[in-house]
mmCIF file of C-alpha atoms in Angstrom:
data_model
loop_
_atom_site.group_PDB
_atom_site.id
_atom_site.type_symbol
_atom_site.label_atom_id
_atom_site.label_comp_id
_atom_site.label_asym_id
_atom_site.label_seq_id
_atom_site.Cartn_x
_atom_site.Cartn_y
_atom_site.Cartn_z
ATOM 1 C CA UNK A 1 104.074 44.076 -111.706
ATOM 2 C CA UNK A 2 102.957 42.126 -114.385
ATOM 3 C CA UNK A 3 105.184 40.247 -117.172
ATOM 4 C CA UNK A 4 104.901 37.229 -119.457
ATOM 5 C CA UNK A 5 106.388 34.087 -118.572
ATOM 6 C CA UNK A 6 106.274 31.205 -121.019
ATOM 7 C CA UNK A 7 102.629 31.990 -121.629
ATOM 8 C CA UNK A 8 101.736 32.949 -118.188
ATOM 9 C CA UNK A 9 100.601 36.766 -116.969
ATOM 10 C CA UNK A 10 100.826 37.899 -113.725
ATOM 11 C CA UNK A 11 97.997 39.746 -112.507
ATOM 12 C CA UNK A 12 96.244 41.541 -109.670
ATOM 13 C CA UNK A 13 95.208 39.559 -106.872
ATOM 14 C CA UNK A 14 96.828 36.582 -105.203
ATOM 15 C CA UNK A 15 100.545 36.017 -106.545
ATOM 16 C CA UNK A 16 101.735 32.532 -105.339
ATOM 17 C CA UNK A 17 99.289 30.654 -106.840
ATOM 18 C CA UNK A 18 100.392 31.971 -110.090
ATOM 19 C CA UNK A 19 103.538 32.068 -109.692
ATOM 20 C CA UNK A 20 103.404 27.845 -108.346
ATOM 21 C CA UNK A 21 101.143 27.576 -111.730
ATOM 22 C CA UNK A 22 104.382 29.131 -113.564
ATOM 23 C CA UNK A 23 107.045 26.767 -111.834
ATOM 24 C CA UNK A 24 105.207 24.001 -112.517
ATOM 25 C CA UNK A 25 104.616 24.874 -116.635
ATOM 26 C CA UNK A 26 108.589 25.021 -116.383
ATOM 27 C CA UNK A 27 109.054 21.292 -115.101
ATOM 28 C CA UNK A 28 106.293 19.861 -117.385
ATOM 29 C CA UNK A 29 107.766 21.355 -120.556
ATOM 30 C CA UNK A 30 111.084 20.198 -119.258
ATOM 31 C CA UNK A 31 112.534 24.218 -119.155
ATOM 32 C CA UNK A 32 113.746 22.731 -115.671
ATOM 33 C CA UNK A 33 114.820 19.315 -116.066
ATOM 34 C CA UNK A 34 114.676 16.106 -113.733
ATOM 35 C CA UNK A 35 117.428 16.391 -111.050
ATOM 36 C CA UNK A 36 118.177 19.824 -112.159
ATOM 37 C CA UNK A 37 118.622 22.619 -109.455
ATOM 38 C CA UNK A 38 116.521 25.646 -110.248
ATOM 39 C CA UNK A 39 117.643 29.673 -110.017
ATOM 40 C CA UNK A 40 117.680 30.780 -106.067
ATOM 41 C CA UNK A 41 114.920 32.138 -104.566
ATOM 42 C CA UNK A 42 116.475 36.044 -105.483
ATOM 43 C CA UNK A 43 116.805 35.022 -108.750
ATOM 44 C CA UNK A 44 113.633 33.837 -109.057
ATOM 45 C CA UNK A 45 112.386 36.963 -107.566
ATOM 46 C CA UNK A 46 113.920 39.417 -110.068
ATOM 47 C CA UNK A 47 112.819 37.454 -112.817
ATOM 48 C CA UNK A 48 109.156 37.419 -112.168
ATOM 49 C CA UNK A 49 109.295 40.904 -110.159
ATOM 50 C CA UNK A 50 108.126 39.780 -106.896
ATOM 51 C CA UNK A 51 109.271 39.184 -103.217
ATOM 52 C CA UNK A 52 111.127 36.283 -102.386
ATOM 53 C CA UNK A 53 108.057 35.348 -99.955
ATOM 54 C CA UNK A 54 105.992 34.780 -102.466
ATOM 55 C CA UNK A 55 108.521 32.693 -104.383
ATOM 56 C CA UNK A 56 109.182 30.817 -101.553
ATOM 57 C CA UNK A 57 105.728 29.654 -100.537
ATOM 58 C CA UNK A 58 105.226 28.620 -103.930
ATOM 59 C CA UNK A 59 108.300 25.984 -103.738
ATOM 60 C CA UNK A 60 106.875 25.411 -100.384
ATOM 61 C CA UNK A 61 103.701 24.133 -102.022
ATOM 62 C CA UNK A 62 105.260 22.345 -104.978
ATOM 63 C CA UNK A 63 108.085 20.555 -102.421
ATOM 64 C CA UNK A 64 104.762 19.659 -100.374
ATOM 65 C CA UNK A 65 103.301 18.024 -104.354
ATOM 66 C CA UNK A 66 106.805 16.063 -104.785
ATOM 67 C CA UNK A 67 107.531 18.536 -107.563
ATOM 68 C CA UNK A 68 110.744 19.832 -105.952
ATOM 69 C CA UNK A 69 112.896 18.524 -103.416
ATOM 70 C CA UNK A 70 114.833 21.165 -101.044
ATOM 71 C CA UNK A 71 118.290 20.177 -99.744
ATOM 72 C CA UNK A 72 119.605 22.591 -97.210
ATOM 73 C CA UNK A 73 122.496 24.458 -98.088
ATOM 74 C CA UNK A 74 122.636 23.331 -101.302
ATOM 75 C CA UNK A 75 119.623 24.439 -103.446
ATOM 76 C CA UNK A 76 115.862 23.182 -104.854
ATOM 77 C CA UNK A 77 116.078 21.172 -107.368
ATOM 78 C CA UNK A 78 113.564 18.975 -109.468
ATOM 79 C CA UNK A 79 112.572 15.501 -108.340
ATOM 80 C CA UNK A 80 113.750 12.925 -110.541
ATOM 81 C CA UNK A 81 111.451 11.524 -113.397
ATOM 82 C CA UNK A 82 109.868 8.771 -112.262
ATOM 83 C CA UNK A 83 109.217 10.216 -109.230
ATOM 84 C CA UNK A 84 107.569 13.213 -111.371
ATOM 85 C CA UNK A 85 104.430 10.878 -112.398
ATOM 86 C CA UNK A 86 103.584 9.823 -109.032
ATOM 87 C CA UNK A 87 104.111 13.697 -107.950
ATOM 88 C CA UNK A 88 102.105 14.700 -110.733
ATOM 89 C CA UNK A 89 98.986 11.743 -110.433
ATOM 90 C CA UNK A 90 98.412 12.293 -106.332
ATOM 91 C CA UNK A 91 98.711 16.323 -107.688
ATOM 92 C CA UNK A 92 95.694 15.618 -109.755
ATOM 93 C CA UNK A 93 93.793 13.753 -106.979
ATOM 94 C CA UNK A 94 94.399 16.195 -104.377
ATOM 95 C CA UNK A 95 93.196 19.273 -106.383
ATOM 96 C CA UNK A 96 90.443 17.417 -107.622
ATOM 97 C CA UNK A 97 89.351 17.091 -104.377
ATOM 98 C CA UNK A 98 90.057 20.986 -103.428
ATOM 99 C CA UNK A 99 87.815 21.470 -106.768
ATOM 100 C CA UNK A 100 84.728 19.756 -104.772
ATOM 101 C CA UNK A 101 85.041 21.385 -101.539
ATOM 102 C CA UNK A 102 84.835 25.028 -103.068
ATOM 103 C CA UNK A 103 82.161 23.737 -105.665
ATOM 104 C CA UNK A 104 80.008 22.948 -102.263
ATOM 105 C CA UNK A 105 80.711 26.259 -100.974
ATOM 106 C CA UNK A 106 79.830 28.177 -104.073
ATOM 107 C CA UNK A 107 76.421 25.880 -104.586
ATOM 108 C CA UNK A 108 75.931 27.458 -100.916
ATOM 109 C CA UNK A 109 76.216 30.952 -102.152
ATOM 110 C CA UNK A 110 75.089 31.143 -105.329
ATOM 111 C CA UNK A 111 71.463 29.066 -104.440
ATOM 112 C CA UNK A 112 70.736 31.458 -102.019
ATOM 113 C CA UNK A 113 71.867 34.581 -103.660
ATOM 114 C CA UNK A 114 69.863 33.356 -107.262
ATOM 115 C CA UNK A 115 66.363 32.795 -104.998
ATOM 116 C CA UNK A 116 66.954 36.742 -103.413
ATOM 117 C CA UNK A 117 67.700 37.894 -107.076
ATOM 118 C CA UNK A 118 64.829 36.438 -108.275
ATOM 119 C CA UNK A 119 62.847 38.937 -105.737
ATOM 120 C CA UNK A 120 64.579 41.751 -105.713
ATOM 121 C CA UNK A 121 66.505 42.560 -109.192
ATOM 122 C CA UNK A 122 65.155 45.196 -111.338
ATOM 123 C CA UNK A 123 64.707 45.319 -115.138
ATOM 124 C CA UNK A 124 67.576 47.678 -115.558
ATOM 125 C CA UNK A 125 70.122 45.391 -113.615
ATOM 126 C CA UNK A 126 68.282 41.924 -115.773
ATOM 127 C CA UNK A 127 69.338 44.026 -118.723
ATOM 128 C CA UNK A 128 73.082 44.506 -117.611
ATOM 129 C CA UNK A 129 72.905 40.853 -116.978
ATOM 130 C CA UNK A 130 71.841 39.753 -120.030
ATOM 131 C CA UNK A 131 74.900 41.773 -121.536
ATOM 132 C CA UNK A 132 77.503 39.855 -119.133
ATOM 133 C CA UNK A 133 75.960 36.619 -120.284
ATOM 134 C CA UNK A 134 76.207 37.444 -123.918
ATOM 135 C CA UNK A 135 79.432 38.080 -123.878
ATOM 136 C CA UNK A 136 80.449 35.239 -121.731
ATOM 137 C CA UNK A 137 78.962 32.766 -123.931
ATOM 138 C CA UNK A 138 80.683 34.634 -126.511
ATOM 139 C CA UNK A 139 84.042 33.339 -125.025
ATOM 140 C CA UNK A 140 83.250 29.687 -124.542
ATOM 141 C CA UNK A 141 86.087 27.072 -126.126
ATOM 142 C CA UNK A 142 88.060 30.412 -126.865
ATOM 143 C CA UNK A 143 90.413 31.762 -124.616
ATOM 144 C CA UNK A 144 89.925 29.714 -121.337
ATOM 145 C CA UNK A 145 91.105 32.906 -118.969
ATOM 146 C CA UNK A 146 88.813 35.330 -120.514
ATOM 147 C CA UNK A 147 85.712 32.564 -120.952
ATOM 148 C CA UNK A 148 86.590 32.207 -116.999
ATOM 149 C CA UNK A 149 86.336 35.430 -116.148
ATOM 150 C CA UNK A 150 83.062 36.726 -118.262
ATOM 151 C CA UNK A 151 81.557 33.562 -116.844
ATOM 152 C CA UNK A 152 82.555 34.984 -113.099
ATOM 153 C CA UNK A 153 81.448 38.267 -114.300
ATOM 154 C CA UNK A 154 77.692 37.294 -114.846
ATOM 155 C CA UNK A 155 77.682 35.132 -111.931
ATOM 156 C CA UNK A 156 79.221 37.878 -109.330
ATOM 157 C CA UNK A 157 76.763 39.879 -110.874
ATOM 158 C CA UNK A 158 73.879 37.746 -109.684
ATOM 159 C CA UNK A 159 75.050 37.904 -106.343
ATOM 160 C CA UNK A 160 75.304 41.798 -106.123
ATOM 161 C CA UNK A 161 71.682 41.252 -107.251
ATOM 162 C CA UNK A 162 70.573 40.033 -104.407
ATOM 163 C CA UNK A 163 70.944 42.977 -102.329
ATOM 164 C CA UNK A 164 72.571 41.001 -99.858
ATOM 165 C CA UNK A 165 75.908 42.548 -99.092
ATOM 166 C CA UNK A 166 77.179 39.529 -96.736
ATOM 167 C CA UNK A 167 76.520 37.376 -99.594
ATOM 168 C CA UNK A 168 78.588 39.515 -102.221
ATOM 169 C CA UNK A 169 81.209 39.947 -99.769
ATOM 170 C CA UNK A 170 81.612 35.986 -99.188
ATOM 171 C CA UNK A 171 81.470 35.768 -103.088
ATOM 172 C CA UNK A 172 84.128 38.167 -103.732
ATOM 173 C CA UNK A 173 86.373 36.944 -100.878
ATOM 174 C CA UNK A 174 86.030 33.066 -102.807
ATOM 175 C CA UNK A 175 86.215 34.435 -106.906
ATOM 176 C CA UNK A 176 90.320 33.946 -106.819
ATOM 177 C CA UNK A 177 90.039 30.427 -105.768
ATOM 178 C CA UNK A 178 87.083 29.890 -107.658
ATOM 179 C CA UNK A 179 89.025 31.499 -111.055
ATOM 180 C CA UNK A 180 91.709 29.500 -110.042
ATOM 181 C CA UNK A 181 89.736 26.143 -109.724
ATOM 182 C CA UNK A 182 88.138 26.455 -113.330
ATOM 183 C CA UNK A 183 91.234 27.237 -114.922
ATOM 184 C CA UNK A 184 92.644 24.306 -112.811
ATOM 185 C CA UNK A 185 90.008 21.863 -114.380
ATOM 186 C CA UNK A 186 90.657 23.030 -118.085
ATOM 187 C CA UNK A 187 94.101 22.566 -117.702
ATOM 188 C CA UNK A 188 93.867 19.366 -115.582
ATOM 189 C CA UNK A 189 90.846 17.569 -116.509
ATOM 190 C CA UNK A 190 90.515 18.382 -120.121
ATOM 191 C CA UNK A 191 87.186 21.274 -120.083
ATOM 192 C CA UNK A 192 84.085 21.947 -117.749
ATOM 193 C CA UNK A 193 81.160 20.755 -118.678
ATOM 194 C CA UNK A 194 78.326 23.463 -121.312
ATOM 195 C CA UNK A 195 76.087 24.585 -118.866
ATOM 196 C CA UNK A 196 75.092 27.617 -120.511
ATOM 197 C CA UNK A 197 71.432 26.263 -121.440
ATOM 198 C CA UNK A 198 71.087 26.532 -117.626
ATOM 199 C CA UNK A 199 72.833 29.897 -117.275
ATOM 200 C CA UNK A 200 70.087 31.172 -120.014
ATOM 201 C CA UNK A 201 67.152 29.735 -117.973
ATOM 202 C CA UNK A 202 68.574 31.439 -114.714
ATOM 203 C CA UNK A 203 68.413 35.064 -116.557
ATOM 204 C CA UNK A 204 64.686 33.811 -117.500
ATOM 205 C CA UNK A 205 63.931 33.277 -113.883
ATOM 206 C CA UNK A 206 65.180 36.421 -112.939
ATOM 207 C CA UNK A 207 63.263 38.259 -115.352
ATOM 208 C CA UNK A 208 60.063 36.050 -114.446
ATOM 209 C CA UNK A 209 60.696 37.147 -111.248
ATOM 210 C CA UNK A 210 60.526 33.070 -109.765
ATOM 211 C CA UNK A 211 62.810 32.328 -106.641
ATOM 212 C CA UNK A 212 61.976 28.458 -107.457
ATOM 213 C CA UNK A 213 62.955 28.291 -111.250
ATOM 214 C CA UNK A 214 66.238 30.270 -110.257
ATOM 215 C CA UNK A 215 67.193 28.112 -107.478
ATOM 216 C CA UNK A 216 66.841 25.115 -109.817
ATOM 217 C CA UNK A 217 68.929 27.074 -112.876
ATOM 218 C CA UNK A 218 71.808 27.505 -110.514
ATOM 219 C CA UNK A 219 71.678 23.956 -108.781
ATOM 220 C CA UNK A 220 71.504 22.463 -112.410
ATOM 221 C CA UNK A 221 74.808 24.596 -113.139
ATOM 222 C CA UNK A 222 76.521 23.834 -110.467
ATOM 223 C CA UNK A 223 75.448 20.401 -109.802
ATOM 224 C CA UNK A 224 76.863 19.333 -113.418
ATOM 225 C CA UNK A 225 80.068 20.059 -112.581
ATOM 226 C CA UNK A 226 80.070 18.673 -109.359
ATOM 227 C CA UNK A 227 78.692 15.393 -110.388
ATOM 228 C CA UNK A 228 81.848 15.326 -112.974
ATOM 229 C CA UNK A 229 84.175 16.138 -110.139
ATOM 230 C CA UNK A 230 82.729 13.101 -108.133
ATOM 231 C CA UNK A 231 82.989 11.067 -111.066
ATOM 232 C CA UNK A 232 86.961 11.892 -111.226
ATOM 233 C CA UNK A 233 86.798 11.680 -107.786
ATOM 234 C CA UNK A 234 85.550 8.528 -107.118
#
């Protein structure tokens, strides 16, 4: 089921993340107050349209951030304020590392899976591709959700072109997290970095036909944002 809840839409695919994402636009613009218990888990569940599982592995997670604070036959309620920054700093820090890790793994894929497209794509597919990356740099600094997913788009696209179905399957099985980590760094750190000069010279290196330029396009891409998250990181 999908619904809007104070500017979030729930969609297909994995549901607690969302859903903690939801809960935790609720404390920060103070719709559920410091010290204040929140609606039970059922409640919770009718009002987003989902099962209580899912609504209670996201408190599970944001209890675990020092977001909530369960007390045992009495209800989840909200940490109290100043407790709230340090939640919300070490929040930042630990995603910022999650960011890294599945940066690493998608350099992994991607290098690999740009260097077989380079090989094997044909000038029909290059021309499909060019479309997805028109109309993902059509969405940059517009609607972060839609930029995020065009931007996927061309890049899952890549993938498929490699003819490598292990790859593509590995790709696909990582995209949520993935979506979720570049929304996550928008809404956390303030924007990714323009990398679609090197996004433009990857779709030249396909259509050259050059494993080596491609390889370098996607490191380039990749490796920009990675060096950023190190920066934070550091």
């Amino acid at each position: 089921m999908t619904d809007d809840h104070g500017g979030f839409v729930l969609r297909s695919g994995p549901l607690v993340p969302q859903i903690e994402q939801i809960f935790r636009s609720k404390i920060r613009q103070s719709v559920w107050l410091p010290k204040q218990r929140i609606p039970s888990e059922a409640a919770l569940a009718v009002e987003l349209g989902v099962g209580r599982s899912s609504i209670r592995e996201a408190i599970r997670l944001l209890t675990q951030a020092g977001l909530l604070e369960v007390r045992h036959g009495v209800g989840t309620f909200v940490v109290a304020a100043e407790d709230l920054e340090h939640a919300d700093e070490f929040t930042r820090l630990l995603r910022r590392s999650q960011m890294l890790e599945v940066f690493e793994v998608r350099r992994a894929l991607e290098v690999e899976a740009a260097r077989l497209a380079a090989e094997r794509a044909q000038p029909e597919d290059l021309e499909r591709l060019r479309r997805r990356l028109t109309l993902r740099h059509s969405h940059f600094e517009r609607d972060v959700e839609k930029f995020v997913d065009t931007d996927l788009d061309f890049h899952t696209e890549v993938v498929r072109l490699s003819g490598n179905a292990v790859l593509l399957s590995l790709f696909e099985s990582v995209r949520p997290l993935l979506r979720k980590t570049l929304i996550d760094m928008v809404d956390i750190e303030e924007g990714v970095p323009d990398t679609s000069q090197a996004h433009d010279r990857l779709l030249d290196a396909l259509w050259d036909s050059d494993p080596d330029a491609a390889v370098a396009a996607t490191r380039e891409n990749i490796d920009t944002v990675l060096r950023q998250l190190r920066i934070l990181d550091s």
